[in-house]
Coordinates of C-alpha atoms in Angstrom, one line a residue:
M26 CA 85.6 122.2 114.2
I27 CA 88.6 123.2 116.2
T28 CA 92.1 122.3 114.9
T29 CA 95.3 122.6 116.7
E30 CA 98.7 123.1 115.1
D31 CA 101.9 121.7 116.4
P32 CA 103.9 124.4 118.1
A33 CA 106.9 125.5 116.2
H34 CA 110.2 123.9 117.1
T35 CA 112.9 126.2 118.5
Y36 CA 116.0 125.5 116.5
F37 CA 119.0 127.6 115.6
H38 CA 117.3 129.6 112.9
N39 CA 114.5 130.9 115.2
S40 CA 116.2 131.0 118.6
D41 CA 116.9 134.1 120.5
P42 CA 120.3 135.5 119.2
V43 CA 121.1 137.0 122.6
A44 CA 120.7 133.6 124.3
L45 CA 122.7 131.8 121.7
A46 CA 125.5 134.3 121.8
G47 CA 125.7 134.1 125.6
A48 CA 125.8 130.3 125.7
A49 CA 128.6 130.4 123.0
N50 CA 130.7 133.1 124.8
L51 CA 130.7 135.2 121.7
G52 CA 131.2 138.4 123.6
E53 CA 130.4 141.9 122.4
G54 CA 128.7 141.9 119.0
G55 CA 127.8 138.2 119.4
P56 CA 124.0 138.6 119.0
E57 CA 124.5 140.6 115.8
E58 CA 126.8 137.9 114.5
V59 CA 124.2 135.2 115.3
V60 CA 121.6 137.1 113.4
Q61 CA 123.8 137.3 110.3
V62 CA 124.5 133.6 110.5
Q63 CA 120.8 132.8 110.9
Q64 CA 120.1 134.8 107.8
F65 CA 122.9 133.2 105.9
Y66 CA 121.6 129.7 106.6
R67 CA 118.1 130.8 105.3
Q68 CA 119.8 131.9 102.1
V69 CA 121.7 128.6 101.8
L70 CA 118.6 126.6 102.3
E71 CA 116.9 128.6 99.6
F72 CA 119.9 128.3 97.3
V73 CA 119.9 124.4 97.5
D74 CA 116.0 124.3 97.4
D75 CA 115.6 122.7 100.8
V76 CA 113.9 125.2 103.0
A77 CA 112.0 122.4 104.8
W78 CA 115.2 121.2 106.4
A79 CA 115.2 124.0 108.9
E80 CA 112.0 122.7 110.6
D81 CA 112.9 119.0 110.2
P82 CA 116.7 118.8 110.4
V83 CA 118.5 115.5 109.9
G84 CA 122.0 114.1 110.1
P85 CA 124.9 115.3 112.3
L86 CA 124.4 119.0 111.2
G87 CA 120.8 118.6 112.3
N88 CA 121.9 117.7 115.8
H89 CA 123.7 121.0 116.1
W90 CA 120.8 122.8 114.5
R91 CA 118.7 121.4 117.4
G92 CA 121.3 122.7 119.9
I93 CA 122.4 119.3 121.2
G94 CA 125.8 120.8 122.2
N95 CA 124.4 124.1 123.6
G96 CA 127.0 126.8 123.1
Q97 CA 129.4 124.5 121.3
S98 CA 126.7 123.8 118.7
T99 CA 126.3 127.5 118.0
N100 CA 130.1 127.8 117.5
Y101 CA 129.9 124.7 115.2
L102 CA 127.2 126.3 113.0
I103 CA 129.0 129.7 112.9
N104 CA 132.2 128.0 111.8
I105 CA 130.4 126.0 109.1
A106 CA 128.7 129.2 107.8
D107 CA 132.0 131.1 107.7
M108 CA 133.6 128.2 105.8
L109 CA 130.8 128.1 103.2
Q110 CA 130.9 131.9 102.7
R111 CA 134.7 131.8 102.2
L112 CA 134.6 128.9 99.7
A113 CA 131.6 130.3 97.8
G114 CA 133.2 133.7 97.4
N115 CA 136.5 132.3 96.1
V116 CA 135.7 129.5 93.7
S117 CA 135.8 129.9 89.9
P118 CA 132.6 130.9 88.1
G119 CA 130.2 128.3 86.8
V120 CA 130.4 125.8 89.7
G121 CA 126.9 126.3 91.2
R122 CA 125.8 122.8 90.5
T123 CA 128.8 121.3 92.2
I124 CA 128.4 123.5 95.3
V125 CA 124.7 122.6 95.6
Q126 CA 125.5 118.9 95.5
R127 CA 128.1 119.2 98.2
I128 CA 125.9 121.3 100.5
R129 CA 123.0 118.9 100.0
S130 CA 125.2 116.0 101.0
V131 CA 126.0 117.8 104.3
L132 CA 122.3 118.5 105.0
R133 CA 121.0 115.1 104.0
P134 CA 123.9 112.6 104.1
V135 CA 123.4 109.0 103.3
D136 CA 125.2 108.2 106.6
D137 CA 127.7 109.7 109.1
H138 CA 130.6 108.8 106.9
G139 CA 129.0 110.5 103.9
Y140 CA 128.5 113.6 106.0
E141 CA 132.2 113.6 107.0
E142 CA 133.2 113.2 103.4
A143 CA 131.0 116.1 102.1
L144 CA 132.0 118.4 105.0
A145 CA 135.7 117.7 104.7
E146 CA 135.6 118.4 101.0
L147 CA 134.1 121.8 101.7
E148 CA 136.4 122.6 104.6
V149 CA 139.6 121.8 102.6
G150 CA 138.4 124.0 99.7
S151 CA 137.8 126.8 102.3
V152 CA 141.3 126.5 103.7
L153 CA 142.8 126.6 100.2
A154 CA 140.8 129.7 99.5
L155 CA 142.5 131.4 102.4
R156 CA 145.9 131.1 100.8
M157 CA 145.3 131.0 97.0
T158 CA 142.5 132.0 94.7
P159 CA 140.6 131.2 92.6
V160 CA 139.9 127.7 93.7
L161 CA 138.8 125.5 90.8
L162 CA 136.2 122.8 91.6
E163 CA 136.6 119.5 89.6
P164 CA 139.3 121.1 87.4
L165 CA 139.6 118.2 84.9
V166 CA 135.9 118.3 84.0
P167 CA 135.4 120.4 80.8
S168 CA 133.5 123.7 81.4
D169 CA 130.9 122.7 78.9
W170 CA 130.1 119.3 80.4
R171 CA 126.5 118.7 81.4
P172 CA 124.8 115.7 83.1
S173 CA 123.0 115.0 79.8
H174 CA 126.4 114.2 78.2
G175 CA 126.7 110.9 80.2
N176 CA 129.1 110.0 83.0
Q177 CA 131.1 112.9 84.4
P178 CA 134.8 112.8 83.5
M179 CA 137.0 111.8 86.4
S180 CA 138.6 114.7 88.2
P181 CA 140.2 115.6 91.6
D182 CA 138.0 117.8 93.9
Y183 CA 140.1 121.0 93.6
G184 CA 142.7 122.7 91.5
V185 CA 144.6 126.0 91.8
R186 CA 146.5 127.7 88.9
M187 CA 149.9 128.8 90.0
P188 CA 152.3 130.8 87.8
E189 CA 154.1 127.5 87.2
G190 CA 150.9 125.6 86.2
L191 CA 147.9 123.7 87.6
V192 CA 148.1 121.9 91.0
T193 CA 145.3 119.5 91.8
I194 CA 144.0 118.3 95.2
E195 CA 141.8 115.4 96.0
V196 CA 140.1 115.1 99.4
T197 CA 139.6 111.7 101.0
V198 CA 138.2 110.7 104.4
W199 CA 139.9 107.8 106.0
H200 CA 137.7 105.4 107.9
W201 CA 139.3 102.6 110.0
E202 CA 136.5 100.2 110.6
A203 CA 138.4 98.2 113.2
Y204 CA 138.7 101.3 115.4
A205 CA 135.1 102.4 114.7
A206 CA 133.9 99.0 115.8
W207 CA 136.0 99.3 119.0
Q208 CA 134.4 102.7 119.7
R209 CA 130.9 101.3 119.2
M210 CA 131.6 98.4 121.6
S211 CA 133.2 100.7 124.2
N212 CA 130.2 103.1 124.1
M213 CA 127.8 100.2 124.4
I214 CA 129.5 98.9 127.6
S215 CA 129.6 102.3 129.2
T216 CA 126.0 103.2 128.3
T217 CA 124.4 99.9 129.3
L218 CA 126.4 99.5 132.6
S219 CA 125.7 103.0 133.7
A220 CA 121.9 102.6 133.1
R221 CA 121.7 99.3 134.9
M222 CA 123.8 100.3 137.9
R223 CA 121.9 103.5 138.2
K224 CA 118.7 101.4 138.3
R225 CA 120.1 99.4 141.1
D226 CA 121.6 102.4 142.9
V227 CA 125.1 101.0 142.8
V228 CA 128.3 103.0 142.2
R229 CA 131.5 101.4 140.8
N230 CA 134.8 102.2 139.2
I231 CA 135.1 99.9 136.2
R232 CA 138.1 99.6 133.9
V233 CA 138.2 97.5 130.8
E234 CA 141.2 96.4 128.7
L235 CA 139.6 96.0 125.2
P236 CA 142.1 95.3 122.4
I237 CA 141.2 96.6 119.0
G238 CA 139.8 93.8 116.9
S239 CA 138.1 92.0 119.9
P240 CA 135.3 89.7 118.8
Q241 CA 131.9 91.3 119.5
D242 CA 130.4 88.0 120.8
L243 CA 132.9 88.0 123.6
V244 CA 132.7 91.7 124.3
S245 CA 128.9 91.6 124.6
T246 CA 129.4 89.8 127.9
L247 CA 130.5 93.1 129.3
W248 CA 127.1 94.7 128.7
S249 CA 125.1 91.6 129.8
H250 CA 122.8 91.3 132.8
E251 CA 125.1 88.6 134.2
F252 CA 128.2 90.9 134.2
C253 CA 126.2 93.7 135.7
D254 CA 124.9 91.4 138.5
M255 CA 128.5 90.4 139.2
V256 CA 129.7 94.0 139.5
C257 CA 126.7 95.0 141.7
D258 CA 126.9 92.0 144.0
S259 CA 130.7 92.4 144.8
E260 CA 132.5 95.6 145.5
S261 CA 135.6 94.5 143.6
G262 CA 136.6 91.8 141.2
Q263 CA 138.1 90.9 137.8
I264 CA 137.2 88.8 134.8
T265 CA 139.5 87.8 131.9
T266 CA 138.9 85.8 128.8
T267 CA 140.6 82.4 128.5
P268 CA 143.7 82.1 126.3
D269 CA 141.8 80.2 123.6
A270 CA 138.9 82.7 123.4
A271 CA 140.6 85.7 121.9
E272 CA 144.0 86.5 120.4
R273 CA 144.5 89.1 123.0
P274 CA 142.8 88.9 126.4
I275 CA 139.8 91.1 127.3
R276 CA 139.9 92.1 130.9
A277 CA 137.5 94.0 133.1
T278 CA 138.2 95.0 136.7
W279 CA 135.9 96.9 139.1
R280 CA 136.4 98.6 142.5
P281 CA 134.3 100.8 144.8
M282 CA 133.9 104.4 143.8
L283 CA 135.4 106.2 146.7
H284 CA 133.7 109.3 148.0
F285 CA 135.0 112.0 150.4
A286 CA 133.1 114.7 152.2
D287 CA 135.1 117.5 150.6
D288 CA 138.5 118.1 148.9
S289 CA 140.2 118.6 152.3
N290 CA 139.3 115.1 153.4
I291 CA 140.6 113.2 150.4
D292 CA 142.6 110.2 151.5
W293 CA 145.2 109.9 148.7
D294 CA 146.6 106.7 150.1
A295 CA 143.2 105.2 149.8
V296 CA 142.8 106.5 146.3
D297 CA 146.1 105.0 145.3
A298 CA 145.2 101.7 146.9
N299 CA 141.9 101.7 145.0
G300 CA 143.8 102.0 141.7
G301 CA 143.8 105.8 141.4
L302 CA 141.3 108.1 139.7
P303 CA 138.4 108.5 139.5
F304 CA 136.8 109.3 142.9
T305 CA 134.1 111.8 144.0
S306 CA 134.0 114.5 146.7
G307 CA 131.4 117.0 148.0
P308 CA 128.1 116.9 149.8
S309 CA 125.9 116.1 146.8
I310 CA 127.1 113.9 144.0
G311 CA 124.1 112.1 142.7
H312 CA 124.9 108.8 141.0
A313 CA 128.5 108.2 140.3
F314 CA 129.8 105.8 137.7
G315 CA 133.5 105.5 136.8
Y316 CA 134.4 103.9 133.5
S317 CA 137.6 103.8 131.5
V318 CA 138.7 101.6 128.6
N319 CA 142.2 100.8 127.3
P320 CA 142.4 99.8 123.6
C321 CA 145.8 98.1 124.3
F322 CA 147.1 99.8 121.2
N323 CA 150.3 98.1 120.1
D324 CA 152.6 97.9 117.1
D325 CA 150.3 95.5 115.3
D326 CA 147.4 98.0 115.6
R327 CA 149.6 100.8 114.3
A328 CA 150.6 98.6 111.3
A329 CA 146.9 97.7 110.7
A330 CA 145.9 101.3 110.8
F331 CA 148.6 102.3 108.3
E332 CA 147.6 99.5 106.0
S333 CA 144.0 100.7 106.0
L334 CA 145.1 104.2 105.3
R335 CA 147.4 103.0 102.5
K336 CA 144.5 101.2 100.8
S337 CA 142.3 104.4 101.1
I338 CA 145.1 106.4 99.4
D339 CA 145.6 103.7 96.6
R340 CA 141.9 104.0 95.6
K341 CA 142.4 107.6 94.7
K342 CA 145.3 107.1 92.3
R343 CA 143.1 107.2 89.1
Q344 CA 141.7 110.7 89.9
H345 CA 144.6 112.8 88.8
D346 CA 146.4 114.1 85.8
P347 CA 149.9 112.5 85.6
A348 CA 151.3 115.7 84.2
S349 CA 150.3 117.9 87.1
P350 CA 151.4 118.0 90.7
H351 CA 148.8 116.2 92.8
F352 CA 148.1 116.2 96.5
L353 CA 145.7 114.2 98.7
A354 CA 144.1 116.1 101.6
L355 CA 143.5 113.5 104.2
A356 CA 140.8 113.8 106.8
S357 CA 139.7 111.1 109.3
T358 CA 136.4 110.0 110.8
A359 CA 138.5 109.6 114.0
P360 CA 140.6 112.9 114.4
K361 CA 142.0 111.4 117.6
I362 CA 142.7 107.8 118.4
S363 CA 142.6 106.4 121.9
T364 CA 145.9 104.8 122.7
G365 CA 145.4 104.1 126.4
S366 CA 143.1 104.6 129.3
G367 CA 142.3 108.3 129.1
E368 CA 145.0 108.9 126.5
F369 CA 144.3 110.2 123.0
T370 CA 146.7 110.8 120.2
D371 CA 146.1 113.0 117.1
T372 CA 145.5 110.7 114.2
W373 CA 148.1 112.4 112.0
D374 CA 150.7 112.6 114.8
L375 CA 150.3 108.8 115.0
L376 CA 150.4 108.1 111.2
G377 CA 152.2 111.0 109.7
L378 CA 155.6 109.7 110.4
M379 CA 154.7 106.3 108.9
I380 CA 153.7 108.1 105.7
E381 CA 157.1 109.8 105.6
K382 CA 159.1 106.6 106.4
R383 CA 157.1 104.0 104.5
M384 CA 155.3 105.7 101.6
W385 CA 157.7 108.3 100.3
A386 CA 160.5 105.8 100.1
N387 CA 158.3 103.5 97.9
P388 CA 158.5 104.3 94.2
R389 CA 154.9 103.2 93.7
Y390 CA 153.8 106.4 95.4
A391 CA 155.8 108.7 93.1
W392 CA 152.5 109.7 91.5
L393 CA 151.7 111.6 94.7
S394 CA 153.3 115.0 95.3
G395 CA 152.4 114.9 99.0
V396 CA 149.6 114.8 101.5
L397 CA 147.8 117.6 103.4
H398 CA 146.7 116.5 106.9
H399 CA 143.3 118.0 107.5
R400 CA 142.8 118.8 111.2
P401 CA 139.3 120.3 111.9
N402 CA 138.3 121.9 115.2
R403 CA 134.7 122.6 114.4
M404 CA 133.5 123.7 117.8
A405 CA 136.4 126.1 118.5
L406 CA 135.8 129.8 119.1
K407 CA 136.7 132.0 116.1
S408 CA 139.9 133.1 117.9
D409 CA 141.2 129.6 117.9
T410 CA 142.5 127.6 115.0
I411 CA 139.5 126.0 113.4
Y412 CA 140.9 124.3 110.3
T413 CA 144.5 123.3 109.6
L414 CA 146.1 121.7 106.5
E415 CA 149.5 120.4 107.4
Y416 CA 151.9 120.1 104.5
N417 CA 153.7 116.8 104.1
P418 CA 155.5 116.7 100.7
N419 CA 156.8 113.6 98.9
P420 CA 160.6 114.2 98.3
N421 CA 160.5 111.5 95.6
A422 CA 157.5 112.7 93.7
R423 CA 157.5 112.3 90.0
V424 CA 156.0 115.8 89.6
P425 CA 156.9 118.0 92.7
A426 CA 154.8 120.9 93.8
P427 CA 155.9 124.3 92.3
P428 CA 157.5 126.8 94.7
T429 CA 154.5 129.2 94.7
F430 CA 152.2 126.5 95.9
V431 CA 154.7 125.3 98.5
K432 CA 154.9 128.8 100.0
A433 CA 151.1 129.3 100.0
I434 CA 150.2 125.9 101.4
A435 CA 152.9 126.0 104.1
G436 CA 151.6 129.4 105.3
D437 CA 154.6 131.3 104.2
G438 CA 152.7 133.4 101.6
E439 CA 149.6 133.7 99.5
F440 CA 148.8 133.7 95.8
H441 CA 145.7 135.4 94.4
F442 CA 145.3 135.5 90.7
M443 CA 143.3 138.4 89.2
W444 CA 139.8 137.1 88.2
Q445 CA 136.2 138.2 88.1
R446 CA 134.2 136.9 91.1
P447 CA 130.8 135.3 90.3
R448 CA 128.0 137.7 90.8
R449 CA 125.7 137.1 93.8
R450 CA 122.1 136.6 93.0
S451 CA 119.9 139.2 94.5
T452 CA 117.7 138.0 97.3
N453 CA 115.1 140.8 96.6
R454 CA 112.2 139.6 94.5
Q455 CA 110.0 142.0 92.6
A456 CA 106.3 141.4 92.4

């Protein structure tokens, strides 16, 4: 009997290092770096007892393992590997169980939000390790605690011992569901209209005003066959919800997608008359589809976003020692928020000032020494800033941060306490 085996998948761990390095623009020494990172991931998968993940990757990290982003995925995986190496080499001894749990949550997350939470926790610890060591994981859990003892004592994610005493840091990932729902609806409109117009060989420039919080049953009209027929059958037009249908009107307009033979033949007056960008030029453009969406972001949305963030912060109050300076490292599932058609604002640029103006003046937040805004850039080249923790202290904190921590976290110095690094387990096995 003849049996056939499925051909091996070509993923990051078994891809050609030269090809990966070239696509990622790693430059001289790139292939050697890729080989080292491939080997490191093999060791990580052995360490967490999940070697099978390499051939059947899942979750957001699995998408990059498959190379969905080409060179950017390679940079992403290299940055994650560097982060894990830095954290593992600079945490206090005896934390293997905690590290394993967090890496497993990145490899096999419950959902995308769980992935962001697990990855942000590791990233924040890695940034802390750049500036101060050792980094303590779950510092309020007794060193002799074991799962057999019952429920684990509550503790922040990290701690660092400064000359003035212990400082604790809890990591939280803020998820604003109203904005996430808006993104899902916007993506559905774009994906469905593009596919349906491509099928009918029609090109249009469509713009949508979709306020945050719009009811999905109304928005679904914009990815219906009826709306697509309307757009395809007329070169230009507009539809708007009635005043009683939604608190804020949903509006969609469409125009022809202008095309010019080449850049020298662009008629800018015609472009302006057609509502501006986008347009196409050149001899071969294939199928063109223009789509932009405006969330109509206003003061009410800004207030709703801050209220959602405030509730997320409030839920973390119990996880600290009232006698120690305590910080929240804030990450977001939406690092940038769309505030207009083609306009994006960094989440913490949008909300950081509100924290300073509305939270620090409120005595109920005196338990918090400050927040650290986590800004990841996971697909960046190594020469770029990959992770940033922006220091935002509470001037009215009940227990302010000690000067040594302030200097280190603000990037004005470092503090590294003498300690014995945990020994690395040998990867060589004797028969």
